[in-house]
XYZ file of N, CA, C and O in Angstrom:
628
model
N 105.662 102.417 184.525
C 106.226 101.561 183.496
C 106.218 100.099 183.949
O 105.977 99.213 183.144
N 106.512 99.863 185.202
C 106.531 98.497 185.726
C 105.145 97.861 185.640
O 105.016 96.667 185.337
N 104.122 98.650 185.899
C 102.757 98.122 185.831
C 102.421 97.713 184.399
O 101.815 96.665 184.168
N 102.833 98.506 183.428
C 102.592 98.155 182.025
C 103.334 96.884 181.633
O 102.793 96.036 180.915
N 104.549 96.742 182.108
C 105.342 95.554 181.800
C 104.689 94.306 182.392
O 104.550 93.286 181.717
N 104.286 94.391 183.641
C 103.626 93.261 184.306
C 102.309 92.941 183.607
O 101.985 91.778 183.362
N 101.549 93.973 183.251
C 100.272 93.764 182.558
C 100.483 93.064 181.221
O 99.720 92.171 180.846
N 101.507 93.481 180.494
C 101.806 92.862 179.197
C 102.204 91.406 179.373
O 101.792 90.536 178.590
N 103.011 91.117 180.390
C 103.418 89.732 180.637
C 102.230 88.854 181.006
O 102.103 87.718 180.542
N 101.341 89.377 181.838
C 100.146 88.624 182.231
C 99.250 88.405 181.020
O 98.735 87.302 180.797
N 99.079 89.458 180.202
C 98.232 89.337 179.017
C 98.771 88.284 178.055
O 98.003 87.572 177.400
N 100.075 88.147 177.973
C 100.675 87.139 177.100
C 100.628 85.752 177.730
O 100.470 84.746 177.036
N 100.767 85.667 179.038
C 100.844 84.378 179.725
C 99.502 83.654 179.796
O 99.456 82.427 179.726
N 98.416 84.399 179.932
C 97.108 83.757 180.108
C 96.745 82.867 178.917
O 96.419 81.692 179.104
N 96.810 83.367 177.662
C 96.473 82.456 176.556
C 97.441 81.282 176.428
O 97.032 80.168 176.090
N 98.716 81.509 176.706
C 99.692 80.426 176.602
C 99.458 79.374 177.681
O 99.669 78.186 177.450
N 99.022 79.806 178.842
C 98.690 78.862 179.906
C 97.449 78.061 179.513
O 97.405 76.849 179.711
N 96.462 78.730 178.930
C 95.229 78.043 178.527
C 95.513 76.937 177.519
O 94.926 75.858 177.576
N 96.434 77.185 176.603
C 96.812 76.186 175.605
C 97.274 74.900 176.285
O 96.991 73.808 175.834
N 97.956 75.025 177.402
C 98.494 73.857 178.120
C 97.492 73.187 179.050
O 97.612 71.995 179.313
N 96.529 73.936 179.572
C 95.637 73.364 180.589
C 94.195 73.165 180.124
O 93.403 72.593 180.859
N 93.846 73.625 178.941
C 92.473 73.477 178.441
C 92.096 71.996 178.399
O 92.853 71.175 177.886
N 90.935 71.640 178.928
C 90.522 70.236 178.897
C 90.238 69.774 177.475
O 89.834 70.558 176.618
N 90.458 68.509 177.225
C 90.189 67.911 175.911
C 88.878 67.140 175.988
O 88.794 66.110 176.650
N 87.860 67.640 175.320
C 86.545 67.019 175.298
C 86.573 65.808 174.354
O 86.697 65.967 173.136
N 86.466 64.629 174.920
C 86.527 63.394 174.136
C 85.446 63.385 173.056
O 85.698 62.970 171.921
N 84.248 63.860 173.372
C 83.163 63.850 172.387
C 83.487 64.730 171.180
O 83.033 64.462 170.071
N 84.276 65.749 171.370
C 84.636 66.644 170.266
C 85.835 66.128 169.468
O 85.884 66.261 168.252
N 86.824 65.530 170.145
C 88.089 65.201 169.494
C 88.225 63.746 169.090
O 89.009 63.433 168.199
N 87.497 62.832 169.711
C 87.565 61.414 169.332
C 86.520 61.166 168.247
O 85.361 60.862 168.523
N 86.939 61.337 166.990
C 86.011 61.243 165.869
C 86.436 60.124 164.925
O 87.598 59.721 164.889
N 85.485 59.661 164.159
C 85.753 58.658 163.133
C 86.282 59.393 161.901
O 85.578 60.241 161.342
N 87.511 59.109 161.473
C 88.056 59.807 160.302
C 87.195 59.662 159.047
O 87.233 60.519 158.167
N 86.398 58.611 158.970
C 85.543 58.418 157.806
C 84.338 59.363 157.825
O 83.669 59.537 156.810
N 84.072 59.991 158.960
C 82.920 60.885 159.076
C 83.296 62.359 159.017
O 82.436 63.215 159.182
N 84.560 62.661 158.771
C 84.988 64.053 158.665
C 84.420 64.627 157.371
O 84.620 64.066 156.294
N 83.708 65.750 157.489
C 83.025 66.322 156.328
C 83.937 67.204 155.478
O 83.797 67.255 154.265
N 84.869 67.910 156.099
C 85.693 68.889 155.383
C 87.128 68.396 155.244
O 87.775 68.097 156.236
N 87.610 68.319 154.039
C 88.996 67.944 153.782
C 89.818 69.225 153.711
O 89.510 70.108 152.905
N 90.850 69.374 154.569
C 91.676 70.580 154.486
C 92.358 70.641 153.116
O 92.965 69.674 152.687
N 92.219 71.775 152.445
C 92.788 71.890 151.107
C 94.066 72.718 151.077
O 94.775 72.723 150.089
N 94.355 73.412 152.153
C 95.569 74.221 152.223
C 96.293 73.894 153.524
O 95.646 73.632 154.536
N 97.608 73.926 153.528
C 98.342 73.655 154.766
C 97.918 74.553 155.916
O 97.918 74.134 157.059
N 97.517 75.783 155.620
C 97.147 76.688 156.705
C 95.849 76.293 157.400
O 95.490 76.869 158.401
N 95.151 75.301 156.857
C 93.918 74.869 157.508
C 94.181 73.958 158.703
O 93.260 73.600 159.416
N 95.422 73.577 158.922
C 95.787 72.908 160.152
C 95.353 71.478 160.321
O 94.999 71.069 161.418
N 95.381 70.698 159.276
C 95.013 69.296 159.429
C 95.505 68.448 158.284
O 95.942 68.947 157.241
N 95.448 67.132 158.495
C 95.856 66.168 157.485
C 94.905 64.990 157.581
O 94.787 64.354 158.633
N 94.199 64.711 156.486
C 93.222 63.641 156.455
C 93.676 62.574 155.472
O 93.889 62.852 154.291
N 93.838 61.359 155.987
C 94.245 60.229 155.167
C 93.167 59.158 155.304
O 92.916 58.663 156.407
N 92.534 58.847 154.174
C 91.465 57.848 154.180
C 91.107 57.502 152.750
O 91.544 58.153 151.807
N 90.267 56.480 152.600
C 89.695 56.205 151.293
C 88.612 57.248 151.057
O 87.967 57.706 151.990
N 88.432 57.648 149.823
C 87.462 58.699 149.526
C 88.129 60.060 149.561
O 89.356 60.165 149.529
N 87.334 61.132 149.638
C 87.907 62.479 149.644
C 88.866 62.664 150.828
O 88.487 62.445 151.973
N 90.098 63.028 150.522
C 91.119 63.162 151.569
C 92.336 63.883 151.007
O 92.406 64.163 149.806
N 93.297 64.152 151.882
C 94.578 64.696 151.443
C 95.451 63.616 150.825
O 96.292 63.896 149.979
N 95.265 62.372 151.270
C 96.057 61.248 150.760
C 95.305 59.955 151.015
O 94.496 59.858 151.936
N 95.599 58.971 150.190
C 95.030 57.638 150.367
C 95.943 56.843 151.306
O 97.162 56.996 151.264
N 95.370 56.013 152.167
C 96.190 55.247 153.101
C 96.855 54.045 152.441
O 96.279 53.438 151.536
N 98.046 53.691 152.899
C 98.646 52.453 152.410
C 97.896 51.252 152.987
O 97.340 51.322 154.076
N 97.883 50.171 152.243
C 97.245 48.942 152.712
C 98.348 47.988 153.151
O 99.306 47.743 152.422
N 98.207 47.471 154.364
C 99.180 46.551 154.938
C 98.633 45.136 154.898
O 97.436 44.921 155.061
N 99.507 44.179 154.700
C 99.127 42.768 154.598
C 98.959 42.174 155.993
O 99.746 41.337 156.438
N 97.920 42.629 156.675
C 97.611 42.148 158.027
C 96.150 42.449 158.313
O 95.441 43.012 157.476
N 95.701 42.106 159.497
C 94.324 42.382 159.889
C 94.254 43.727 160.624
O 95.275 44.230 161.098
N 93.058 44.330 160.739
C 92.935 45.641 161.380
C 93.457 45.688 162.816
O 94.123 46.654 163.198
N 93.194 44.668 163.618
C 93.633 44.688 165.018
C 95.159 44.690 165.127
O 95.731 45.436 165.935
N 95.814 43.879 164.327
C 97.278 43.829 164.350
C 97.864 45.147 163.857
O 98.832 45.666 164.421
N 97.259 45.712 162.822
C 97.728 46.989 162.276
C 97.599 48.100 163.304
O 98.543 48.856 163.542
N 96.447 48.188 163.943
C 96.234 49.240 164.945
C 97.166 49.054 166.135
O 97.706 50.024 166.671
N 97.405 47.827 166.535
C 98.302 47.556 167.655
C 99.734 47.996 167.340
O 100.397 48.623 168.177
N 100.211 47.693 166.145
C 101.567 48.093 165.752
C 101.672 49.613 165.658
O 102.660 50.212 166.104
N 100.656 50.239 165.099
C 100.639 51.702 164.989
C 100.614 52.334 166.380
O 101.339 53.282 166.652
N 99.793 51.786 167.258
C 99.668 52.296 168.624
C 101.014 52.259 169.353
O 101.368 53.201 170.061
N 101.755 51.197 169.172
C 103.073 51.079 169.801
C 104.010 52.194 169.331
O 104.743 52.784 170.132
N 103.969 52.502 168.064
C 104.807 53.569 167.503
C 104.379 54.931 168.050
O 105.204 55.730 168.490
N 103.086 55.181 168.042
C 102.578 56.479 168.486
C 102.866 56.702 169.967
O 103.305 57.788 170.367
N 102.641 55.696 170.786
C 102.876 55.862 172.228
C 104.347 56.125 172.554
O 104.647 56.681 173.606
N 105.254 55.759 171.665
C 106.678 56.021 171.872
C 107.070 57.438 171.436
O 108.210 57.854 171.648
N 106.140 58.170 170.871
C 106.398 59.528 170.409
C 106.423 60.478 171.609
O 105.495 60.460 172.423
N 107.454 61.305 171.713
C 107.504 62.256 172.834
C 106.264 63.148 172.886
O 105.715 63.527 171.847
N 105.832 63.453 174.086
C 104.723 64.364 174.364
C 103.393 63.873 173.784
O 102.511 64.673 173.485
N 103.253 62.561 173.620
C 102.033 61.975 173.047
C 101.412 61.016 174.039
O 102.109 60.234 174.683
N 100.088 61.080 174.146
C 99.354 60.161 175.015
C 98.026 59.808 174.358
O 97.576 60.475 173.426
N 97.413 58.759 174.842
C 96.097 58.355 174.354
C 95.052 59.251 175.002
O 95.018 59.386 176.226
N 94.224 59.868 174.181
C 93.099 60.643 174.698
C 91.921 59.712 174.968
O 91.291 59.774 176.014
N 91.634 58.826 173.987
C 90.534 57.874 174.151
C 90.759 56.688 173.216
O 91.202 56.865 172.085
N 90.432 55.519 173.717
C 90.605 54.298 172.942
C 89.297 53.528 172.932
O 88.680 53.336 173.977
N 88.871 53.119 171.749
C 87.648 52.351 171.585
C 88.001 51.088 170.795
O 87.805 51.020 169.582
N 88.558 50.103 171.495
C 89.046 48.876 170.849
C 87.966 48.154 170.048
O 88.238 47.700 168.935
N 86.729 48.014 170.554
C 85.718 47.312 169.765
C 85.455 47.958 168.397
O 85.123 47.278 167.442
N 85.605 49.268 168.307
C 85.392 49.965 167.038
C 86.691 50.144 166.260
O 86.681 50.704 165.167
N 87.820 49.694 166.828
C 89.094 49.820 166.150
C 89.545 51.260 166.003
O 90.174 51.617 165.014
N 89.218 52.095 166.993
C 89.524 53.531 166.919
C 90.264 54.008 168.156
O 89.958 53.609 169.274
N 91.224 54.907 167.940
C 91.961 55.542 169.028
C 92.228 56.990 168.644
O 92.450 57.290 167.477
N 92.189 57.878 169.628
C 92.568 59.275 169.413
C 93.723 59.600 170.345
O 93.671 59.295 171.540
N 94.758 60.216 169.773
C 95.970 60.584 170.499
C 96.070 62.101 170.608
O 95.586 62.832 169.735
N 96.712 62.542 171.665
C 97.003 63.956 171.884
C 98.518 64.116 171.891
O 99.205 63.459 172.680
N 99.028 64.954 171.000
C 100.461 65.241 170.931
C 100.640 66.733 171.144
O 99.964 67.542 170.500
N 101.558 67.097 172.029
C 101.819 68.518 172.298
C 103.130 68.952 171.658
O 104.099 68.200 171.634
N 103.138 70.196 171.159
C 104.361 70.744 170.570
C 105.412 70.916 171.664
O 105.092 71.092 172.841
N 106.674 70.883 171.250
C 107.782 70.866 172.208
C 107.881 72.143 173.039
O 108.048 72.080 174.252
N 107.792 73.282 172.430
C 108.060 74.528 173.155
C 106.814 75.092 173.823
O 106.787 75.324 175.028
N 105.769 75.300 173.057
C 104.582 75.969 173.580
C 103.523 75.020 174.137
O 102.629 75.448 174.838
N 103.602 73.750 173.805
C 102.630 72.787 174.315
C 101.303 72.812 173.589
O 100.291 72.370 174.125
N 101.292 73.315 172.342
C 100.052 73.317 171.577
C 99.575 71.883 171.346
O 100.359 71.029 170.949
N 98.283 71.599 171.571
C 97.775 70.239 171.379
C 97.357 69.970 169.929
O 96.733 70.809 169.286
N 97.737 68.817 169.431
C 97.259 68.290 168.157
C 96.578 66.969 168.454
O 97.030 66.200 169.309
N 95.498 66.698 167.748
C 94.737 65.472 167.947
C 94.832 64.613 166.693
O 94.697 65.111 165.576
N 95.037 63.317 166.893
C 95.100 62.375 165.783
C 94.140 61.228 166.068
O 94.344 60.467 167.013
N 93.087 61.147 165.262
C 92.116 60.055 165.385
C 92.423 59.021 164.321
O 92.631 59.364 163.158
N 92.449 57.757 164.732
C 92.850 56.667 163.851
C 91.798 55.564 163.919
O 91.312 55.222 165.000
N 91.497 55.019 162.754
C 90.562 53.894 162.670
C 91.168 52.851 161.750
O 91.551 53.158 160.620
N 91.251 51.620 162.217
C 91.749 50.512 161.403
C 90.564 49.844 160.724
O 89.572 49.513 161.374
N 90.690 49.644 159.406
C 89.596 49.039 158.643
C 90.132 47.938 157.733
O 91.274 48.017 157.266
N 89.312 46.929 157.470
C 89.739 45.902 156.515
C 89.724 46.472 155.099
O 88.867 47.279 154.753
N 90.700 46.081 154.333
C 90.790 46.454 152.916
C 91.089 45.179 152.147
O 91.552 44.198 152.735
N 90.876 45.169 150.858
C 91.157 43.992 150.041
C 92.606 43.575 150.221
O 93.516 44.353 149.973
N 92.805 42.375 150.727
C 94.154 41.857 150.919
C 94.847 42.328 152.177
O 96.033 42.093 152.349
N 94.128 43.007 153.071
C 94.786 43.459 154.292
C 93.965 44.456 155.079
O 92.759 44.295 155.234
N 94.651 45.497 155.572
C 93.998 46.511 156.397
C 94.675 47.856 156.176
O 95.832 47.922 155.752
N 93.942 48.922 156.472
C 94.471 50.279 156.327
C 94.039 51.118 157.518
O 93.087 50.776 158.228
N 94.753 52.202 157.725
C 94.431 53.143 158.792
C 93.843 54.405 158.190
O 94.442 55.032 157.312
N 92.666 54.770 158.660
C 92.068 56.047 158.311
C 92.516 57.012 159.406
O 92.342 56.724 160.600
N 93.122 58.138 159.039
C 93.758 59.019 160.023
C 93.321 60.464 159.807
O 93.407 60.987 158.699
N 92.878 61.103 160.885
C 92.512 62.520 160.866
C 93.350 63.214 161.941
O 93.114 63.072 163.127
N 94.385 63.945 161.494
C 95.291 64.655 162.397
C 95.055 66.151 162.236
O 95.052 66.661 161.119
N 94.851 66.853 163.366
C 94.540 68.275 163.274
C 94.960 69.016 164.530
O 95.109 68.426 165.600
N 95.121 70.334 164.358
C 95.473 71.180 165.493
C 94.203 71.698 166.162
O 93.130 71.703 165.558
N 94.370 72.131 167.391
C 93.235 72.679 168.130
C 93.235 74.197 168.120
O 92.197 74.815 167.963
N 94.388 74.792 168.314
C 94.476 76.247 168.403
C 95.201 76.803 167.187
O 96.128 76.194 166.674
N 94.793 77.974 166.769
C 95.445 78.632 165.645
C 94.839 78.202 164.327
O 93.964 77.340 164.260
N 95.337 78.814 163.254
C 94.808 78.500 161.927
C 95.764 77.650 161.113
O 95.428 77.207 160.030
N 96.956 77.434 161.624
C 97.932 76.648 160.874
C 98.710 75.743 161.808
O 99.005 76.104 162.945
N 99.040 74.571 161.303
C 99.925 73.677 162.048
C 101.299 73.613 161.397
O 102.141 72.839 161.804
N 101.496 74.439 160.348
C 102.763 74.512 159.612
C 103.205 73.142 159.102
O 104.383 72.838 159.031
N 102.230 72.281 158.802
C 102.525 70.960 158.259
C 102.938 69.921 159.283
O 103.300 68.805 158.926
N 102.855 70.272 160.565
C 103.310 69.354 161.615
C 102.513 68.054 161.638
O 103.086 66.975 161.812
N 101.209 68.135 161.464
C 100.393 66.915 161.518
C 100.715 65.982 160.357
O 100.838 64.777 160.550
N 100.875 66.526 159.189
C 101.224 65.698 158.035
C 102.576 65.019 158.251
O 102.710 63.810 158.032
N 103.563 65.794 158.677
C 104.902 65.215 158.902
C 104.864 64.127 159.969
O 105.499 63.081 159.828
N 104.102 64.349 161.022
C 104.020 63.359 162.105
C 103.380 62.066 161.602
O 103.893 60.971 161.826
N 102.264 62.185 160.897
C 101.571 61.000 160.364
C 102.477 60.256 159.389
O 102.580 59.020 159.444
N 103.137 60.981 158.506
C 104.020 60.327 157.538
C 105.192 59.626 158.221
O 105.602 58.552 157.799
N 105.718 60.214 159.290
C 106.813 59.563 160.035
C 106.314 58.295 160.719
O 107.001 57.257 160.701
N 105.132 58.342 161.302
C 104.570 57.160 161.940
C 104.353 56.046 160.905
O 104.666 54.884 161.166
N 103.824 56.408 159.748
C 103.565 55.402 158.710
C 104.861 54.854 158.121
O 104.925 53.672 157.763
N 105.894 55.681 158.035
C 107.191 55.188 157.548
C 107.742 54.138 158.502
O 108.247 53.094 158.072
N 107.631 54.403 159.803
C 108.097 53.413 160.780
C 107.230 52.154 160.735
O 107.737 51.041 160.823
N 105.931 52.339 160.558
C 105.025 51.192 160.453
C 105.373 50.347 159.228
O 105.339 49.117 159.288
N 105.748 50.997 158.137
C 106.120 50.289 156.906
C 107.369 49.438 157.088
O 107.550 48.447 156.384
N 108.222 49.824 158.017
C 109.411 49.022 158.309
C 109.063 47.768 159.124
O 109.785 46.787 159.090
N 107.950 47.813 159.839
C 107.548 46.704 160.689
C 106.605 45.723 160.015
O 106.645 44.531 160.304
N 105.721 46.242 159.160
C 104.697 45.393 158.560
C 104.777 45.446 157.044
O 105.016 46.510 156.472
N 104.517 44.311 156.391
C 104.557 44.311 154.916
C 103.327 45.015 154.328
O 102.238 44.970 154.901
N 103.547 45.626 153.184
C 102.436 46.226 152.424
C 101.791 45.165 151.560
O 102.400 44.159 151.231
N 100.592 45.423 151.183
C 99.878 44.541 150.273
C 100.454 44.704 148.895
O 100.978 45.646 148.470
């Protein structure tokens, strides 16, 4: 019986450990939100796409330039617990963040691109989970919370 118990614990621990230690391939996860081909249509698809064009939501336009907008957003995101920069491409106005869930450490990736819009700038955002088929709306809630805080700091167009 002890061997079965130990085997079951090991079988459960290995995938949970992999979730925490799996390397993040920058080429796979640092993407331009404007180039995402598939828009998640159901919450169980594990992502939230905010951009001009086909998306889950249109981005708000802020009365500022893309660099200032991305800098303010970056400050908010970096203050988020369990979040770090995966890759930053300042010349292209793009950054990808990795946020881990509190209990299990599941990784979510958020790629952001600041673009000029009429009268200001907007953020194109592609937030998605890596493991599983659902994020239970976590990416959408996180993006909306970040944008709410950004709205308190910067004026809208």
